[in-house]
Short mmCIF file of C-alpha atoms in Angstrom, two decimals:
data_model
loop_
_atom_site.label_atom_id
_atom_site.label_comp_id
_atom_site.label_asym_id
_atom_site.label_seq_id
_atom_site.Cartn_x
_atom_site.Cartn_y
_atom_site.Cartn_z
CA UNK A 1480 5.25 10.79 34.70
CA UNK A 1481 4.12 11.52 31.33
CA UNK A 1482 1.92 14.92 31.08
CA UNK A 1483 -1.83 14.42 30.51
CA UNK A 1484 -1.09 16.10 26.99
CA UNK A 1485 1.25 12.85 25.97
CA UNK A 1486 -0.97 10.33 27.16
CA UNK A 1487 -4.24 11.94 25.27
CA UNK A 1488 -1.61 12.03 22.51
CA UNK A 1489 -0.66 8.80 22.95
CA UNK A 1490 -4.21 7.17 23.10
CA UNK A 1491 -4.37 8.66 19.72
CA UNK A 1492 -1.52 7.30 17.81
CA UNK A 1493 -2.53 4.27 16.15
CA UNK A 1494 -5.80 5.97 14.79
CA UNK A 1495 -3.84 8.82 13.50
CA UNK A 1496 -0.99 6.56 11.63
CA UNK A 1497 -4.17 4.54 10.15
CA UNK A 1498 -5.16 7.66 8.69
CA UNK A 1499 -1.61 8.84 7.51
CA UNK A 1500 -0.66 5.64 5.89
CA UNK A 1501 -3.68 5.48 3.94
CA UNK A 1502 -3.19 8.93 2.93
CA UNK A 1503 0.53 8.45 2.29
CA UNK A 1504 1.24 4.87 1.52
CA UNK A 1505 4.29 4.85 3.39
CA UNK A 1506 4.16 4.04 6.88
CA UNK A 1507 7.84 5.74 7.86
CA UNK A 1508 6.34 8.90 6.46
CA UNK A 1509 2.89 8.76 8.29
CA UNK A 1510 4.82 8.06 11.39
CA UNK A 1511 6.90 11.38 10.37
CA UNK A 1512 3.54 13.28 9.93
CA UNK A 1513 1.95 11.81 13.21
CA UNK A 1514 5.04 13.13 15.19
CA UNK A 1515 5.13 15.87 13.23
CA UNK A 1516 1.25 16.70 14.69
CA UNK A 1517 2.72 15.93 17.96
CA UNK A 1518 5.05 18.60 18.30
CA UNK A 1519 2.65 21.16 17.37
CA UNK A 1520 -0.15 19.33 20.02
CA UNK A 1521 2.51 19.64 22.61
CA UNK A 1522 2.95 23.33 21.56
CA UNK A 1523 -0.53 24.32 22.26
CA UNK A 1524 -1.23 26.55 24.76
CA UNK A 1525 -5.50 27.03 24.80
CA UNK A 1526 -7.66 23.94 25.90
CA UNK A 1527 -8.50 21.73 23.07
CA UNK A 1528 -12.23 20.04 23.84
CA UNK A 1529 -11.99 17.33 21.10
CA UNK A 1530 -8.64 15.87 20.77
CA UNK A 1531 -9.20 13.43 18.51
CA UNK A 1532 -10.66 15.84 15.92
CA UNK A 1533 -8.20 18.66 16.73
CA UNK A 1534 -5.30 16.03 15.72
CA UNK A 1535 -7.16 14.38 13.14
CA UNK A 1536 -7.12 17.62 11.62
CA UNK A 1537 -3.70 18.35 12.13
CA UNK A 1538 -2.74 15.28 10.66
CA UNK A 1539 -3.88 15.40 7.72
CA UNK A 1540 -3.32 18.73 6.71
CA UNK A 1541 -0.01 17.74 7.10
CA UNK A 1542 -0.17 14.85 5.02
CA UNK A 1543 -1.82 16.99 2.38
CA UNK A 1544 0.99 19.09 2.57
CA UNK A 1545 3.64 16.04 1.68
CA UNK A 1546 0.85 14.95 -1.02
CA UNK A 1547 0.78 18.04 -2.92
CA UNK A 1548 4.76 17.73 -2.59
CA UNK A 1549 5.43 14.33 -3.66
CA UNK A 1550 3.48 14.76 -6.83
CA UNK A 1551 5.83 16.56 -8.21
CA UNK A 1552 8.46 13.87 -6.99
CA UNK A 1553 6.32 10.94 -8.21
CA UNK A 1554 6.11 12.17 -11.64
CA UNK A 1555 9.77 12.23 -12.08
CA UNK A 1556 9.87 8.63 -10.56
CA UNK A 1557 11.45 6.03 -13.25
CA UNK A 1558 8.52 3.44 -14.13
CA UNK A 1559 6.02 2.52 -12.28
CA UNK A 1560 5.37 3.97 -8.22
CA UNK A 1561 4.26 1.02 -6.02
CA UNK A 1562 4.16 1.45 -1.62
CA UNK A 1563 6.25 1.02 0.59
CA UNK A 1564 6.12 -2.49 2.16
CA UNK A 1565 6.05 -3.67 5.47
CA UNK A 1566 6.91 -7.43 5.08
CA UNK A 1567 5.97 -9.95 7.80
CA UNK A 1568 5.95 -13.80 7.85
CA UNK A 1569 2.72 -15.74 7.04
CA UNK A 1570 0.45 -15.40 9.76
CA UNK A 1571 -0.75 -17.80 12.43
CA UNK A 1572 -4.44 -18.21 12.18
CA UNK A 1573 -4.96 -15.68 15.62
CA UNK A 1574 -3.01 -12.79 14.00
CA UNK A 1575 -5.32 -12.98 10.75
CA UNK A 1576 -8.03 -10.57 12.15
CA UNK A 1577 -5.49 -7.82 12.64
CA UNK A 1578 -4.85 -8.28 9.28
CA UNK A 1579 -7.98 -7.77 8.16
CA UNK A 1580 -8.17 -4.24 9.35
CA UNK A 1581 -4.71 -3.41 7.21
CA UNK A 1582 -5.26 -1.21 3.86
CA UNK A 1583 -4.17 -3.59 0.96
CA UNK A 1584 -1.81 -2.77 -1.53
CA UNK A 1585 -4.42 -2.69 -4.63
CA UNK A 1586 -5.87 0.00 -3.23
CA UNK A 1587 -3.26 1.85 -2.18
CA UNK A 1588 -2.53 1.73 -5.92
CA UNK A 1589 -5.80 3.15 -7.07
CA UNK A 1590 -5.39 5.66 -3.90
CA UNK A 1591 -2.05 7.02 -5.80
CA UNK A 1592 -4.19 8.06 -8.53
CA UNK A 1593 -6.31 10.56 -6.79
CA UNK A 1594 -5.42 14.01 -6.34
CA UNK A 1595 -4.47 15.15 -3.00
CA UNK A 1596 -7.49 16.49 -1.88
CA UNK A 1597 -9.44 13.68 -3.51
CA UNK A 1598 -7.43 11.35 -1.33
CA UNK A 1599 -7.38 12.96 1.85
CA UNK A 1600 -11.44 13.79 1.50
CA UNK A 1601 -11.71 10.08 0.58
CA UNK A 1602 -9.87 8.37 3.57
CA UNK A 1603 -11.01 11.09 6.17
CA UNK A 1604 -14.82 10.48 5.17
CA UNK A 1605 -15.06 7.36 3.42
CA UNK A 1606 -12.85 5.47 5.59
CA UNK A 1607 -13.03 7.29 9.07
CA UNK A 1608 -16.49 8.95 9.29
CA UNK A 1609 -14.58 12.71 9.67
CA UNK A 1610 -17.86 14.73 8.71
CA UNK A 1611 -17.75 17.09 5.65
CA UNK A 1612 -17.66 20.11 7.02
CA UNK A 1613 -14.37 18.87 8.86
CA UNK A 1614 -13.32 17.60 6.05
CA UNK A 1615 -13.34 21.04 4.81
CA UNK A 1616 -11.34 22.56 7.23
CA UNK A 1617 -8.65 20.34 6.47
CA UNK A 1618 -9.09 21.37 2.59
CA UNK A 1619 -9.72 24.97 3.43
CA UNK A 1620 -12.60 24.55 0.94
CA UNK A 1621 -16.42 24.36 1.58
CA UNK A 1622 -18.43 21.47 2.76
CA UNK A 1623 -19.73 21.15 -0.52
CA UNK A 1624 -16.37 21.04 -2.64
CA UNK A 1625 -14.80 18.40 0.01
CA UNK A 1626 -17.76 16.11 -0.44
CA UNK A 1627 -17.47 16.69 -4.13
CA UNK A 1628 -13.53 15.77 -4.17
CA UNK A 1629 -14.84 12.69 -1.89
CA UNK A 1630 -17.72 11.90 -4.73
CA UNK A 1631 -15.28 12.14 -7.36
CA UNK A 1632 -12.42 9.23 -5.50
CA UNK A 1633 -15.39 6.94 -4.52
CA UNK A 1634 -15.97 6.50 -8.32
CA UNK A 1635 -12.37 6.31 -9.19
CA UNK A 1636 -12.09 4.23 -6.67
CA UNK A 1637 -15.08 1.84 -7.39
CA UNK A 1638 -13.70 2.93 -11.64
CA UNK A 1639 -10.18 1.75 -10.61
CA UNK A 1640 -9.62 -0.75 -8.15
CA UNK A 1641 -8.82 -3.70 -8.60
CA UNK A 1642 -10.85 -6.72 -7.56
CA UNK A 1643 -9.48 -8.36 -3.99
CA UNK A 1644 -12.15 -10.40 -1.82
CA UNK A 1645 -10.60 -13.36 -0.69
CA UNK A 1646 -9.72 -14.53 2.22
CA UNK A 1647 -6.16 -14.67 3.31
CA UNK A 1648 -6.15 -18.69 2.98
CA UNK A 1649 -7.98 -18.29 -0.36
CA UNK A 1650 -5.08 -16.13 -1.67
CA UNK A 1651 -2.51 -18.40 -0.19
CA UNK A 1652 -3.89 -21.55 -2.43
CA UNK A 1653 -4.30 -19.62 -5.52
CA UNK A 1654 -0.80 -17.61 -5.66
CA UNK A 1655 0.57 -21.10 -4.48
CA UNK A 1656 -1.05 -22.65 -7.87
CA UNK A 1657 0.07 -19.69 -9.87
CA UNK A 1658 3.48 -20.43 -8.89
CA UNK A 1659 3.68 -24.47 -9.54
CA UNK A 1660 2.09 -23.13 -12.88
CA UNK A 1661 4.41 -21.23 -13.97
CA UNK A 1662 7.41 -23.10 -13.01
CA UNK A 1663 5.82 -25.95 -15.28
CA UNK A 1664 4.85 -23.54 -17.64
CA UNK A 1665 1.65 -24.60 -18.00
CA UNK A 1666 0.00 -22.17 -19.45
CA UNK A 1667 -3.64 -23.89 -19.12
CA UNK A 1668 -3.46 -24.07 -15.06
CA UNK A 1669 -1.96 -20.73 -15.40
CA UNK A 1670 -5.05 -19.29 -17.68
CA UNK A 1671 -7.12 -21.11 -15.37
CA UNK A 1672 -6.16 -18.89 -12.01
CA UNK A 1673 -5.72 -15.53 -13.60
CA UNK A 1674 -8.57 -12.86 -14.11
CA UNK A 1675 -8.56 -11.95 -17.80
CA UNK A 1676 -8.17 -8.23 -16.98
CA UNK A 1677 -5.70 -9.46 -14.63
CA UNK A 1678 -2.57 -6.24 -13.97
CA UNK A 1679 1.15 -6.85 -13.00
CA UNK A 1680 3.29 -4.12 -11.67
CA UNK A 1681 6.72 -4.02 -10.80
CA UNK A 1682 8.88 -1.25 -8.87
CA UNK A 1683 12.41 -1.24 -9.40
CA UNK A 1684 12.66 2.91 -8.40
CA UNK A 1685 15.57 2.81 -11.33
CA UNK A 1686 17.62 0.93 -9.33
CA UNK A 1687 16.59 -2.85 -9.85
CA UNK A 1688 15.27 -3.97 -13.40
CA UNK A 1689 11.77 -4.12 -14.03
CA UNK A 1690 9.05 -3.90 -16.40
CA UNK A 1691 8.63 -0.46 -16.90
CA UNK A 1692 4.91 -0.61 -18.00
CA UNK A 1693 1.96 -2.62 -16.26
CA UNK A 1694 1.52 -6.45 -18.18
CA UNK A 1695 -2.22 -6.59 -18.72
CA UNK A 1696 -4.40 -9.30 -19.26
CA UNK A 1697 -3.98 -13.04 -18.29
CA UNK A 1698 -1.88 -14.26 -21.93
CA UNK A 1699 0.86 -11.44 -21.13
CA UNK A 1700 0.57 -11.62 -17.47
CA UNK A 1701 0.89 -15.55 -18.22
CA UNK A 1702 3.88 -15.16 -20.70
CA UNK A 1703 5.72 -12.52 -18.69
CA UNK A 1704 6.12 -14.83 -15.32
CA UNK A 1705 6.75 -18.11 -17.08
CA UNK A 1706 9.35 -16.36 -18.90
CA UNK A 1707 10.97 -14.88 -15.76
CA UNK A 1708 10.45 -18.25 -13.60
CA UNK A 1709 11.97 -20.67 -16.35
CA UNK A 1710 14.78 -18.53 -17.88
CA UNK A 1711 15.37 -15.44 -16.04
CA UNK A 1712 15.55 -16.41 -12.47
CA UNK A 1713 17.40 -19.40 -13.64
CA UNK A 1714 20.66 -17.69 -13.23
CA UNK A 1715 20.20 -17.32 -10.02
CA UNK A 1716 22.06 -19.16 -7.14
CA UNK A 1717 20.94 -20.07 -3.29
CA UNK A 1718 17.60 -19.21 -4.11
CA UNK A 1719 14.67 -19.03 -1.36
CA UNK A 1720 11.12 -18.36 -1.95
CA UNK A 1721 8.91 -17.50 1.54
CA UNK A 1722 5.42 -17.11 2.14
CA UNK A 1723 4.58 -13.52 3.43
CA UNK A 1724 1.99 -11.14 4.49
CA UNK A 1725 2.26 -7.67 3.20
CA UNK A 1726 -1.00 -5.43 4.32
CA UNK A 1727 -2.81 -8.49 5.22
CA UNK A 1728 -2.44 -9.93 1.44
CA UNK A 1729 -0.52 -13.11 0.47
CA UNK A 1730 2.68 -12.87 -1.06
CA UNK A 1731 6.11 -14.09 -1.54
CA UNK A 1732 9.60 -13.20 -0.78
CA UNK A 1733 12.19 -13.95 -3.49
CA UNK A 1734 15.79 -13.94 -2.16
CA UNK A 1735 19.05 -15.33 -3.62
CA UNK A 1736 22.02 -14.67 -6.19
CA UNK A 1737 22.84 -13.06 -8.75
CA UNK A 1738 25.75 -14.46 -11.00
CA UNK A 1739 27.81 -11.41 -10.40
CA UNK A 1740 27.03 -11.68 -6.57
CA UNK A 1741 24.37 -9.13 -6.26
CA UNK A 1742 21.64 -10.15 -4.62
CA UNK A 1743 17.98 -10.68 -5.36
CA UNK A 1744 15.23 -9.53 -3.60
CA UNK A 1745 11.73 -8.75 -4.75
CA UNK A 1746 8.07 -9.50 -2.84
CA UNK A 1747 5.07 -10.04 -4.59
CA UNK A 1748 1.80 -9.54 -3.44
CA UNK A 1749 -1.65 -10.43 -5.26
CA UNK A 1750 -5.03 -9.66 -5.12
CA UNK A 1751 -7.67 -12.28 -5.44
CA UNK A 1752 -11.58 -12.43 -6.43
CA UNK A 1753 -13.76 -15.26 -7.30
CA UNK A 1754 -10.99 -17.74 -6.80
CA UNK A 1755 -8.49 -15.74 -9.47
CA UNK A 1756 -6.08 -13.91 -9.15
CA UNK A 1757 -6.77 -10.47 -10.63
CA UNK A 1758 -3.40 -7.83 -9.55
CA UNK A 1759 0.14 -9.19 -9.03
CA UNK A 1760 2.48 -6.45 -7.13
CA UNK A 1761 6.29 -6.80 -7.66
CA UNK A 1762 8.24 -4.71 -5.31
CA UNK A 1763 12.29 -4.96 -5.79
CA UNK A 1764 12.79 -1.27 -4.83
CA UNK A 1765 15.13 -2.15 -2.25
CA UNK A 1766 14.23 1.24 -0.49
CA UNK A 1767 10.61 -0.11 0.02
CA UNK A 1768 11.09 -3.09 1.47
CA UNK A 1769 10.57 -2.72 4.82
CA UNK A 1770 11.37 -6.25 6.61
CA UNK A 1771 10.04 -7.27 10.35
CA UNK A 1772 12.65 -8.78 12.70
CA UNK A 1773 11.70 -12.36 11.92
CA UNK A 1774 13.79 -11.89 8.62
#
């Protein structure tokens, strides 16, 4: 039978990955720092009242810790840093209110931007309700400097983000448009479903080819994709595009052949507002694409 310990644990898993992932962006690594608190919960030895705070905590100091680390990783990383993503097949209309609860992928962008403690105050407060003088434990600061660092991410957040409202059927019908437009290349349909301060990213982690730099505004972002649709992707063999959810956002998955028999793989996810599309995220960093089992 499993000791009272593990199933208090236990009862507190999926909260505490929710708060690691957003924190982290990487959902192998908050399931690293979630185990990681529950080796040193099973360690304890004095009665701990509130578990849920106690390994909320725990948690997070621990993800500050890999934070404060990975900086110094990230800034070495070749182009541009995008999350890790957990690909699933388009969902049926009863999974879409799990999905509305996931963290999506613009933000998580934005998040990236934030320094450490900026991010953790952020997602414990903003996010999860953790109280500020909690929030400073975890900091080892004052209440006052953790709801600062929190002050300070709520306006790069509200600063940075980009815009994503839709519905998931909303996104569906306008990255489906984007995509008949830019096979076509028609650029007026195209101009027609892009924000003008609309941002692409791509991820190749120096291993796939990508644009190194974020295409901004709807003429490049127009350009770019028509361009890669019509001429670059043209070389490519047994291709298959697939409608996907990645953090409750639409995308696509892009598989096939390359001419020298390497093979092609890269999801895109968008973000939508007022019925344009307004962030396009390219992940081909074949290290970050995590697939479910119906792949």
């Amino acid at each position: 039978m499993p000791s009272p310990s593990a199933v208090e644990f236990e009862a507190q898993r999926s909260y505490l990955t929710a708060v690691a992932y957003r924190m982290l962006g990487s959902r192998a690594e908050a399931e690293d720092a979630v185990q990681e608190a529950w080796l040193r919960y099973a360690q304890q030895t004095q009665e701990i009242h509130d578990v849920r705070g106690w390994l909320t905590t725990v948690t997070a100091r621990i993800c500050l810790d890999q934070l404060n680390s990975a900086r110094v990783r990230r800034t070495a990383y070749p182009g541009e840093w995008l999350p890790v993503y957990v690909v699933k097949p388009d969902a049926d209309p009863a999974d879409r209110a799990e999905l509305a609860d996931q963290i999506s992928i613009a933000l998580l962008v934005v998040l990236e931007k934030l320094t450490a403690e900026q991010r953790v105050a952020f997602v414990l407060h903003d996010a999860f309700g953790v109280p500020f003088d909690e929030v400073a434990t975890v900091l080892d600061s004052t209440p006052a400097a953790a709801r600062q660092h929190a002050s300070r991410a709520r306006k790069a957040v509200a600063d940075g983000q980009v815009r994503h409202t839709a519905g998931l059927a909303e996104q569906r019908r306008v990255l489906n448009a984007f995509l008949a437009a830019a096979q076509d290349g028609d650029m007026r349909t195209l101009a027609a479903v892009l924000a003008p301060d609309v941002v692409a990213i791509g991820d190749g982690g120096g291993v796939v080819r990508t644009a190194l730099r974020p295409v901004l505004g709807a003429d490049k972002v127009a350009r770019f994709f028509t361009g890669l649709l019509t001429y670059r992707l043209a070389e490519v063999t047994d291709i298959k595009v697939d409608p996907v959810v990645v953090n409750g956002s639409a995308g696509m998955m892009l598989r096939g052949t390359w001419p020298d028999g390497s093979p092609l793989l890269v999801v895109s996810v968008v973000a939508v507002a007022d019925g344009r599309i307004t962030g396009i995220y390219n992940q081909q960093n074949p290290d970050k694409l995590v697939l479910g089992s119906a792949f």
